[in-house]
Short mmCIF file of C-alpha atoms in Angstrom, two decimals:
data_model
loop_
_atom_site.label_atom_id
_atom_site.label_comp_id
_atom_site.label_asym_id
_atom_site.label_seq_id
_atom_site.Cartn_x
_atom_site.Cartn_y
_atom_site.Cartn_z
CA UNK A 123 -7.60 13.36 -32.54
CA UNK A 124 -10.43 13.72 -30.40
CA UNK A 125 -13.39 11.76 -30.85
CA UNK A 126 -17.45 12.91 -29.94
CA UNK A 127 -19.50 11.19 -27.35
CA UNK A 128 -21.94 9.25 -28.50
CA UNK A 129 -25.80 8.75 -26.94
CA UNK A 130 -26.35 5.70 -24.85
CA UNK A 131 -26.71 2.76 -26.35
CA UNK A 132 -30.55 0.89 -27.22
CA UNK A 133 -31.39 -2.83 -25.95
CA UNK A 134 -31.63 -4.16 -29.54
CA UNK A 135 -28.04 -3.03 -30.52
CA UNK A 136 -26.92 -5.62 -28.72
CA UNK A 137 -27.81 -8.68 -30.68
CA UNK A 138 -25.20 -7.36 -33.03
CA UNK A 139 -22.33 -8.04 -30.40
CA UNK A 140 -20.47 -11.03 -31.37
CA UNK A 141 -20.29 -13.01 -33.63
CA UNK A 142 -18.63 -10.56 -36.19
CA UNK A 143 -14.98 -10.37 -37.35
CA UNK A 144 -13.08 -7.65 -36.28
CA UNK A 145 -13.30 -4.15 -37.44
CA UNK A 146 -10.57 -1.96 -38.11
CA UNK A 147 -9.82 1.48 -37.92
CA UNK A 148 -6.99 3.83 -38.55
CA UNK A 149 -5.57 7.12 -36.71
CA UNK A 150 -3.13 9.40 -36.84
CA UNK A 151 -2.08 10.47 -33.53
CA UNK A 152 0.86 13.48 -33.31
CA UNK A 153 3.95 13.70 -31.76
CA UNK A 154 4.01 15.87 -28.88
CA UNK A 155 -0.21 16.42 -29.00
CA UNK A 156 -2.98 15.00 -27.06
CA UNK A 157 -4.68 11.83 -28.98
CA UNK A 158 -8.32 10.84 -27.58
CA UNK A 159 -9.88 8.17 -28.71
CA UNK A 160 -13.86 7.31 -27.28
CA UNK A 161 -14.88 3.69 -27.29
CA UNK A 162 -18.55 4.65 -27.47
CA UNK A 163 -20.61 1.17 -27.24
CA UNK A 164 -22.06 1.59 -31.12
CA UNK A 165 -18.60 1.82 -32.89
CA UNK A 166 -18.81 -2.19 -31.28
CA UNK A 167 -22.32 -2.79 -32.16
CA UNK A 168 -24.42 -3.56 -35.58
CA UNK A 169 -28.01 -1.77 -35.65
CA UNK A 170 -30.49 -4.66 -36.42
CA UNK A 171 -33.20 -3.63 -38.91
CA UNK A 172 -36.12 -4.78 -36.68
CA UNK A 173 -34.83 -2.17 -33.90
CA UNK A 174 -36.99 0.66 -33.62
CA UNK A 175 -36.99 1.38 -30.02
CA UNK A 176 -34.70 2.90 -27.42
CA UNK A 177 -34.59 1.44 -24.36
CA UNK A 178 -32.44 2.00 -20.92
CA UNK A 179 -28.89 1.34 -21.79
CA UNK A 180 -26.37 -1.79 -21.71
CA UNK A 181 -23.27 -2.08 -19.52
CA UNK A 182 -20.29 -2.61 -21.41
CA UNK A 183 -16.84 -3.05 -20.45
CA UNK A 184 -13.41 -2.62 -22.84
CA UNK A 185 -10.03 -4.08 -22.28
CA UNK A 186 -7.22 -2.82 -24.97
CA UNK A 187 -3.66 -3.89 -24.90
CA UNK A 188 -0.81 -3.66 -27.86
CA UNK A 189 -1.09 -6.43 -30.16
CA UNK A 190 1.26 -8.99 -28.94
CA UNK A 191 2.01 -7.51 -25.65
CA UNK A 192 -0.62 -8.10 -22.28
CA UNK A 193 -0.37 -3.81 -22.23
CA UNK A 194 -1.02 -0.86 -23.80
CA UNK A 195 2.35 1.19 -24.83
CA UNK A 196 3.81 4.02 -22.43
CA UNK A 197 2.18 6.23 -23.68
CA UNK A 198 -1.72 5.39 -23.81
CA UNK A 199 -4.27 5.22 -20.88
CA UNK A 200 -7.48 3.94 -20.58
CA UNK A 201 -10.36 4.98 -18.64
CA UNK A 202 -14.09 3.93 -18.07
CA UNK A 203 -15.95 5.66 -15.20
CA UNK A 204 -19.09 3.13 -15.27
CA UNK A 205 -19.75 -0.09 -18.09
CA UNK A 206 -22.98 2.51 -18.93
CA UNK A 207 -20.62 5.40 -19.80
CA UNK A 208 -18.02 5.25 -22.61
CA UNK A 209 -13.94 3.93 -22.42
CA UNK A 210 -11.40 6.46 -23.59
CA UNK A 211 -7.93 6.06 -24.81
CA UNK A 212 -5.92 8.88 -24.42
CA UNK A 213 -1.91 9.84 -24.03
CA UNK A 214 0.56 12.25 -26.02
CA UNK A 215 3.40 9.89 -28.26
CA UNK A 216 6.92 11.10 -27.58
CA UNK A 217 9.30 10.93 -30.52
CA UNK A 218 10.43 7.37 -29.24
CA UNK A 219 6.89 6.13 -30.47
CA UNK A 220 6.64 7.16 -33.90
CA UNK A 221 5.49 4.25 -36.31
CA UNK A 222 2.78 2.18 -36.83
CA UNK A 223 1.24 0.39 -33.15
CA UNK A 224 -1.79 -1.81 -33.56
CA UNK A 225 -4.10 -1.69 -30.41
CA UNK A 226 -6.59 -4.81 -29.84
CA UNK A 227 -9.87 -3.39 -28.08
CA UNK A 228 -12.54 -6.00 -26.79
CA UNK A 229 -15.60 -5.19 -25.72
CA UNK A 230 -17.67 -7.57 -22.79
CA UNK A 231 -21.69 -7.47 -22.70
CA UNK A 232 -22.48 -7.74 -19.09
CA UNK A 233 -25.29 -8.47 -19.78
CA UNK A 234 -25.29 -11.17 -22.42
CA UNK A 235 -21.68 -12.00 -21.84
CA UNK A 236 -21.05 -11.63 -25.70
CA UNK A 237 -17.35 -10.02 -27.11
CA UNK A 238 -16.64 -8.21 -30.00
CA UNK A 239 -13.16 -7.23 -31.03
CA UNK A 240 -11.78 -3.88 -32.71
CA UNK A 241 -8.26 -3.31 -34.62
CA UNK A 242 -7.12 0.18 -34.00
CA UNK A 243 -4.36 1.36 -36.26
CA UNK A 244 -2.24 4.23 -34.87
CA UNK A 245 -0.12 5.96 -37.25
CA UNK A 246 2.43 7.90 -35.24
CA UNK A 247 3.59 11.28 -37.38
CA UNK A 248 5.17 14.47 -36.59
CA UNK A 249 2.81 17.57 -35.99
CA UNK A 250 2.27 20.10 -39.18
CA UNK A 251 2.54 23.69 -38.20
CA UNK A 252 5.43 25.42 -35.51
CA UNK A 253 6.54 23.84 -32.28
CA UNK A 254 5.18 24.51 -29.25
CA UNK A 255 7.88 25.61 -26.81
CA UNK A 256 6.18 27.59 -24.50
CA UNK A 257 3.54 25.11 -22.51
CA UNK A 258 1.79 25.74 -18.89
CA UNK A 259 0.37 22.89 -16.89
CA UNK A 260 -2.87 23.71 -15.23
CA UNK A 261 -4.35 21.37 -12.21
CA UNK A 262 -8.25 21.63 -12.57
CA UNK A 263 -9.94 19.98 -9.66
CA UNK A 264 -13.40 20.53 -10.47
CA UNK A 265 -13.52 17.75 -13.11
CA UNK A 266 -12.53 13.93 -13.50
CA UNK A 267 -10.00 13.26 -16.14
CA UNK A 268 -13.13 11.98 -18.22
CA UNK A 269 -15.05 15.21 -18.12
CA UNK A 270 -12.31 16.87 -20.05
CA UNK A 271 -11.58 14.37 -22.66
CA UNK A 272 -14.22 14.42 -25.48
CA UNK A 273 -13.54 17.88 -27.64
CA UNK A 274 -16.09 19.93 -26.30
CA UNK A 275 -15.17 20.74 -22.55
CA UNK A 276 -11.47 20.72 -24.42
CA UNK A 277 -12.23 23.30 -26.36
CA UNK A 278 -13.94 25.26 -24.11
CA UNK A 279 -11.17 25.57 -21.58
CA UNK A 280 -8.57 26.23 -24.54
CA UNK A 281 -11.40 29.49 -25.30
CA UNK A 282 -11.27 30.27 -21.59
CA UNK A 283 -7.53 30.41 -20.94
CA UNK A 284 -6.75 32.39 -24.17
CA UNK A 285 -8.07 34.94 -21.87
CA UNK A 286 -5.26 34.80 -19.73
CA UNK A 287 -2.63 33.71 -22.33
CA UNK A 288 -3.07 36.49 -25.57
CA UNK A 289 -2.21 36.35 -28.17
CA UNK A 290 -1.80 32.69 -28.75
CA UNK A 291 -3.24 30.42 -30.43
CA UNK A 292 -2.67 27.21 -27.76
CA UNK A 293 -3.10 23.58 -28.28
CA UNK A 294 -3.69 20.69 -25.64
CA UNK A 295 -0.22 18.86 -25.13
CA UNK A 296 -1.35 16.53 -22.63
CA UNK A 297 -3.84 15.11 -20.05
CA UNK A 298 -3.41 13.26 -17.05
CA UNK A 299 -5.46 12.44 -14.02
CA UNK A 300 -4.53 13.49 -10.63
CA UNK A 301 -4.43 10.18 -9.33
CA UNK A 302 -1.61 9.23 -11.87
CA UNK A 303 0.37 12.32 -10.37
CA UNK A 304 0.18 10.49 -6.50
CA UNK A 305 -3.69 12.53 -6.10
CA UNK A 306 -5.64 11.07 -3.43
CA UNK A 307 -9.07 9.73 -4.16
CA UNK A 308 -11.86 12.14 -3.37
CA UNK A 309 -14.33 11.30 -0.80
CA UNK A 310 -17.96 9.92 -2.21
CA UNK A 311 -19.07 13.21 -1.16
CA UNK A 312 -21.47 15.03 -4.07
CA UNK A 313 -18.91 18.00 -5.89
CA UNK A 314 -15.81 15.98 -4.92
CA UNK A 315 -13.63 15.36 -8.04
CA UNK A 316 -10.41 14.01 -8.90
CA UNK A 317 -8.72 16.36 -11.21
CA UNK A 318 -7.17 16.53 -13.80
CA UNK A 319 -3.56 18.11 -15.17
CA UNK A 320 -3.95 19.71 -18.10
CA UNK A 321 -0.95 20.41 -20.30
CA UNK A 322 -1.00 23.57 -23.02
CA UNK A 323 1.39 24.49 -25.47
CA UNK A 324 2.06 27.65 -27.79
CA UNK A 325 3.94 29.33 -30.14
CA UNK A 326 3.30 32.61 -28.49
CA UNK A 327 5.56 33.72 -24.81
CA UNK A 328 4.10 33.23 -21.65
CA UNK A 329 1.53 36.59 -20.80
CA UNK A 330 2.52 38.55 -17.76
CA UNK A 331 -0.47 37.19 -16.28
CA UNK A 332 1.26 33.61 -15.50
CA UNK A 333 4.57 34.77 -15.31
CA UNK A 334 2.91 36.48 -12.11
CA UNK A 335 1.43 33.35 -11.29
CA UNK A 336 4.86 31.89 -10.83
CA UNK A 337 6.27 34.69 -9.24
CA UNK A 338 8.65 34.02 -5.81
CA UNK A 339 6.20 36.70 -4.46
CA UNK A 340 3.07 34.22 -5.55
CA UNK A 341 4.95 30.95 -4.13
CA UNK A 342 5.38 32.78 -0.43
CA UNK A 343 1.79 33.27 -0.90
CA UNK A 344 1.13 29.68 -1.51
CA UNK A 345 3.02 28.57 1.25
CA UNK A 346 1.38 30.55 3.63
CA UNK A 347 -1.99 29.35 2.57
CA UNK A 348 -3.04 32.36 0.41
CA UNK A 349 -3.98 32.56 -3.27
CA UNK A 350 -1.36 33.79 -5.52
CA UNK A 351 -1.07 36.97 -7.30
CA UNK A 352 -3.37 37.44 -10.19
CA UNK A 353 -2.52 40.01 -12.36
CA UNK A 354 -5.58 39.88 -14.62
CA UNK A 355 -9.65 38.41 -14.36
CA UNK A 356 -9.52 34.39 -13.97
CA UNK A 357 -11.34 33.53 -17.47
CA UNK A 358 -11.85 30.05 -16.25
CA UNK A 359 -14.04 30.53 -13.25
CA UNK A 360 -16.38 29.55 -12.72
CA UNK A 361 -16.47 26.58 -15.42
CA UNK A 362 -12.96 25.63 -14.76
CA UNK A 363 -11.55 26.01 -10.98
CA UNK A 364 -7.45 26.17 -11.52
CA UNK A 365 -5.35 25.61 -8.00
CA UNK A 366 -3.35 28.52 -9.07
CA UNK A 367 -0.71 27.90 -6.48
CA UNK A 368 0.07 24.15 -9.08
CA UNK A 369 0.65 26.36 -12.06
CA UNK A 370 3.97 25.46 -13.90
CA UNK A 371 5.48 26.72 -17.01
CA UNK A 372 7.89 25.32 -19.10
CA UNK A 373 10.28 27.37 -21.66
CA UNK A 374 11.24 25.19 -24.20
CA UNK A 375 12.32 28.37 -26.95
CA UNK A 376 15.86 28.22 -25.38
CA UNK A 377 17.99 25.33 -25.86
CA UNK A 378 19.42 23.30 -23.20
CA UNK A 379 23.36 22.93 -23.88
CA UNK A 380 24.37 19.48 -24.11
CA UNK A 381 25.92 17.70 -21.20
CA UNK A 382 30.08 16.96 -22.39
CA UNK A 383 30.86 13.68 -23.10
CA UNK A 384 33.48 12.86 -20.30
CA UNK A 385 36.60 11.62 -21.91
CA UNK A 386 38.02 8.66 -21.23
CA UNK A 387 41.27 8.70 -19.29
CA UNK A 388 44.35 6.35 -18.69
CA UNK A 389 42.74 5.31 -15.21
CA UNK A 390 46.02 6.81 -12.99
CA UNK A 391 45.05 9.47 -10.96
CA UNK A 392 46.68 12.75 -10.71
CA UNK A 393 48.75 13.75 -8.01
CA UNK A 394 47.26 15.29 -5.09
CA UNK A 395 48.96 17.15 -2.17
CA UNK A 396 46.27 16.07 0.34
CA UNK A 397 45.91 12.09 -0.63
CA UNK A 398 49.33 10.48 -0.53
CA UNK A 399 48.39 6.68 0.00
CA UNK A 400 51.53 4.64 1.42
CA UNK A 401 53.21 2.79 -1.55
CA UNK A 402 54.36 0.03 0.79
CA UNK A 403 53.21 -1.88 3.70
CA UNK A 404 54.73 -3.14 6.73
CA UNK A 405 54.88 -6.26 7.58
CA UNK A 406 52.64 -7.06 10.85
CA UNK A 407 52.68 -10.02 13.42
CA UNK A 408 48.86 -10.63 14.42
CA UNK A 409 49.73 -13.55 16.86
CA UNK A 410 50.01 -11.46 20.03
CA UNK A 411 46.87 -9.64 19.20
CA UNK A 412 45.28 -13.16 18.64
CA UNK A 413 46.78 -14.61 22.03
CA UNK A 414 45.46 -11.54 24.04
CA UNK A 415 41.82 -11.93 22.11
CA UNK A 416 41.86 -15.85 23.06
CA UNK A 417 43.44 -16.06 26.57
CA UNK A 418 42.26 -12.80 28.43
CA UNK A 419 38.63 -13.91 28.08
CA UNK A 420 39.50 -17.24 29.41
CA UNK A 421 41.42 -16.01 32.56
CA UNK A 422 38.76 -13.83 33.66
CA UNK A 423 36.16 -16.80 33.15
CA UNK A 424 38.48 -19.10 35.16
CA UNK A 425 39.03 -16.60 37.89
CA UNK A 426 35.84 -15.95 38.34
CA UNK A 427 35.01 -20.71 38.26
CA UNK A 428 37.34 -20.57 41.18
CA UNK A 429 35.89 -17.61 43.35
CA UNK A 430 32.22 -19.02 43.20
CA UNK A 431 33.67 -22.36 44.37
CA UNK A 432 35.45 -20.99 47.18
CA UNK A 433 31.87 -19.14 48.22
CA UNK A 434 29.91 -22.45 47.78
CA UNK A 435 32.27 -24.84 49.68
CA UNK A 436 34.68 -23.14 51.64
CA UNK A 437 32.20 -20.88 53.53
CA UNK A 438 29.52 -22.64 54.34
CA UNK A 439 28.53 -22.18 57.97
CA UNK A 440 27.36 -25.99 59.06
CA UNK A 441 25.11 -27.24 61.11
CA UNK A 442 27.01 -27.11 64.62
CA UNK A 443 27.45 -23.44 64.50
CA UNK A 444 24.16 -22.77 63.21
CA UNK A 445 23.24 -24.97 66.74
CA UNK A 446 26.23 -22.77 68.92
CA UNK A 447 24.23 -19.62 67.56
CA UNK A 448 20.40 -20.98 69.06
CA UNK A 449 19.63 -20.47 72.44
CA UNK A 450 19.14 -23.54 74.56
CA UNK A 451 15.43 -23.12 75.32
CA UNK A 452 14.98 -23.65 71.75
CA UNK A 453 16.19 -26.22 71.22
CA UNK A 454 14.78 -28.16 73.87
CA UNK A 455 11.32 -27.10 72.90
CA UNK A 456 12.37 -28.18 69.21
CA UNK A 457 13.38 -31.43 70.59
CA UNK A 458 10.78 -32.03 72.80
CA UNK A 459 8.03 -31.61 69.77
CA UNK A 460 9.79 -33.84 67.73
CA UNK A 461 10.12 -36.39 69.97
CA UNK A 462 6.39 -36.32 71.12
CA UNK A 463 5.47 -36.40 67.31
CA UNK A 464 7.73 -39.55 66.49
CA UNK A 465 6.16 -40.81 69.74
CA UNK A 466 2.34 -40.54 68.90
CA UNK A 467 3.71 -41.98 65.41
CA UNK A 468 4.69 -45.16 66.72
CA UNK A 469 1.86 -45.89 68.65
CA UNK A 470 -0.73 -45.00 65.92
CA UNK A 471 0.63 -47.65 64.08
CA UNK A 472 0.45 -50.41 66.63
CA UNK A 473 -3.42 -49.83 67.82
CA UNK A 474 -6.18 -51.61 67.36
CA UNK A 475 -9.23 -50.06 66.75
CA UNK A 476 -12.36 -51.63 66.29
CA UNK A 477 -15.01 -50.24 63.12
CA UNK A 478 -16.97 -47.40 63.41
CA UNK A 479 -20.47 -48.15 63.95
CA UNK A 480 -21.55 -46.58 60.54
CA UNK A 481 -19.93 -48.79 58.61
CA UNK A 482 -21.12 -52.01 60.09
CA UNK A 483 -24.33 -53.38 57.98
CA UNK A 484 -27.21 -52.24 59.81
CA UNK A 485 -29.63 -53.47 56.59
CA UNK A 486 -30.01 -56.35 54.45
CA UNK A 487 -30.68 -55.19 50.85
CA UNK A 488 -31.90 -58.66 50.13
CA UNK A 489 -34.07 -60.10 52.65
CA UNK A 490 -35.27 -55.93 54.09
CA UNK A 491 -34.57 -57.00 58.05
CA UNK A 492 -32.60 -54.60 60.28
CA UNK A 493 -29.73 -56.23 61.95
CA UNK A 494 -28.78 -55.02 65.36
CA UNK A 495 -24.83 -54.56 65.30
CA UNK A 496 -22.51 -57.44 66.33
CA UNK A 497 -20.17 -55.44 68.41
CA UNK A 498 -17.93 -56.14 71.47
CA UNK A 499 -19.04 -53.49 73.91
CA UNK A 500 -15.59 -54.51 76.04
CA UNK A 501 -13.35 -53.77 72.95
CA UNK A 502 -14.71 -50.18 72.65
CA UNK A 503 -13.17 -47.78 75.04
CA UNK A 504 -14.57 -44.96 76.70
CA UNK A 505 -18.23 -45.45 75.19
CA UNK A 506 -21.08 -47.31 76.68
CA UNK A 507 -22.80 -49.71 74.25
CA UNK A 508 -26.07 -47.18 73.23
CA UNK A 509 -29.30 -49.31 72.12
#
């Protein structure tokens, strides 16, 4: 199911957000087909009566999860490129998923901070018509994943590869955005896009067109940094640009045999010439390999205790042969220097020397008169008494 965008939404629609009880809607997704859902911001909203005008539009933002779980299931994305754009909800339901799934979708007023909620019940079925086993992915990187959801761009690349894929009548299967694949995100340069995968099946074989596409011949190509082989016009250009060289196809028409289901055996293993384990064991004494671990580390360490004490204290060279090995004359000068220094010792600590003249008080703070120094010109040697 694909649902339409819908035009932007008018200033007085929101007085209808909140305050209301829930509504509810049902779908019917398909197994094994692309469901699209659009959370425009009017399926939330009640048209006053007074509301005449349209005005610039109101962001709103969406959060959906499964009812009674903080998620959505596997299988369902969400997207929202701005809160002034719609929210999509998009995925294909593997078999595993059939049923009925109730998704909870609120919707946030950014700018009046009012909620509304939404009940959407998804009725999970199997697809009317024949299977699809022939599908091709297709990696379009001149769109974001939201530029392909609503049903017209959809359609029109579905028109555009039947060009290259005749006669079929193909279906979408799946979409998913490059950045869910490991894609990088684009730089904020203008033309830059995500892209998008794009899964489509049919009931028709693969042309001769994309079997070329996937060629060994096309995949040296690729490597090499040239475009594959193209057999036939590229429909999609320029609305659509394909990396040709991410192109896969998947044949689903032929059965896949089914794995055996390994049978249990009596757990004793066959005999083998080149794997004869010993059925007995020796019995080993470990003490001499302990001994030889323990003691051979501790003779080395002790060996090597007593030859650094024999260096320290058994060759040292003392002090009377470090005198034998000095010539006389130098050792009478050493002497002589040290005596003359123990001498001028002694009698600098015997002296008496009178003050220096600047620290005797030349000035009375208190009274302002200068007092000549009291000094004893005989006790001071070598200098005349200076007035």
């Amino acid at each position: 199911m694909v649902c339409y965008q819908l035009p932007p939404l008018s200033s007085g629609l929101l007085e209808g957000l909140g305050g209301t009880e829930a509504q509810q809607t049902t779908l019917h997704p398909l197994v094994g087909r692309v469901f699209v859902h659009t959370l425009d911001h009017e399926s939330f909203l009640q048209r006053p009566e007074h509301v005449f005008s349209v005005s610039a539009p109101i962001p709103i933002t969406y959060h959906a999860h499964l009812q009674g779980h903080p998620d959505l299931p596997r299988w369902l994305r969400y997207t929202q490129r701005s809160p002034y754009q719609p929210g999509f909800l998009y995925g294909t339901a593997t078999p595993e998923d059939r049923g009925h799934q109730i998704i909870e979708v609120t919707a946030y007023n950014r700018d009046s901070f009012n909620t509304t909620q939404q009940m959407l019940v998804l009725l999970i079925g199997d697809p009317e018509g024949p299977l699809l086993p022939y599908q091709a992915e297709f990696l379009v990187r001149s769109h974001d994943v939201e530029e392909v959801l609503p049903s017209i761009p959809a359609s029109r690349f579905l028109t555009a590869l039947g060009g290259l894929w005749e006669p079929a009548e193909l279906q979408l299967v799946n979409i998913t955005s490059a950045l869910d694949r490991g894609g990088r995100v684009p730089l904020p340069i203008e033309g830059r896009k995500e892209g998008v995968y794009i899964k489509v099946g049919s009931a028709s074989p693969f042309s001769t067109c994309l079997k070329m596409v996937v060629s060994p011949d096309s995949h040296a190509r690729c490597a090499q940094g040239q475009p594959p082989l193209l057999s036939c016009y590229d429909t999609l250009a320029p609305h659509f640009r394909v990396d040709w060289c991410n192109v896969s196809l998947v044949d689903k028409s032929v059965p896949e045999p089914a794995d055996e289901a390994p049978a249990p055996g009596d757990g004793i293993l066959e005999h083998d010439p080149f794997f004869c384990p010993p059925t007995e064991a020796t019995n080993r004494d470990f003490l001499t390999d302990a001994l030889v671990t323990l003691l051979v580390p501790l003779l080395v360490a002790l060996l090597l205790t007593l030859l650094l004490a024999y260096v320290m204290c058994c060759r040292r060279e003392g002090r009377l042969k470090r005198d034998l090995a000095t010539s006389d004359i130098q050792m009478v000068h050493h002497r002589t220097i040290r005596g003359n220094t123990e001498e001028l010792r002694q009698m600098a600590s015997s002296r008496e020397v009178p003050r220096p003249l600047s620290t005797l008080p030349m000035f009375n703070v208190h009274t302002g008169e200068r007092l000549p120094p009291q000094v004893d010109s005989a006790q001071v040697p070598l200098i005349l008494d200076q007035h």
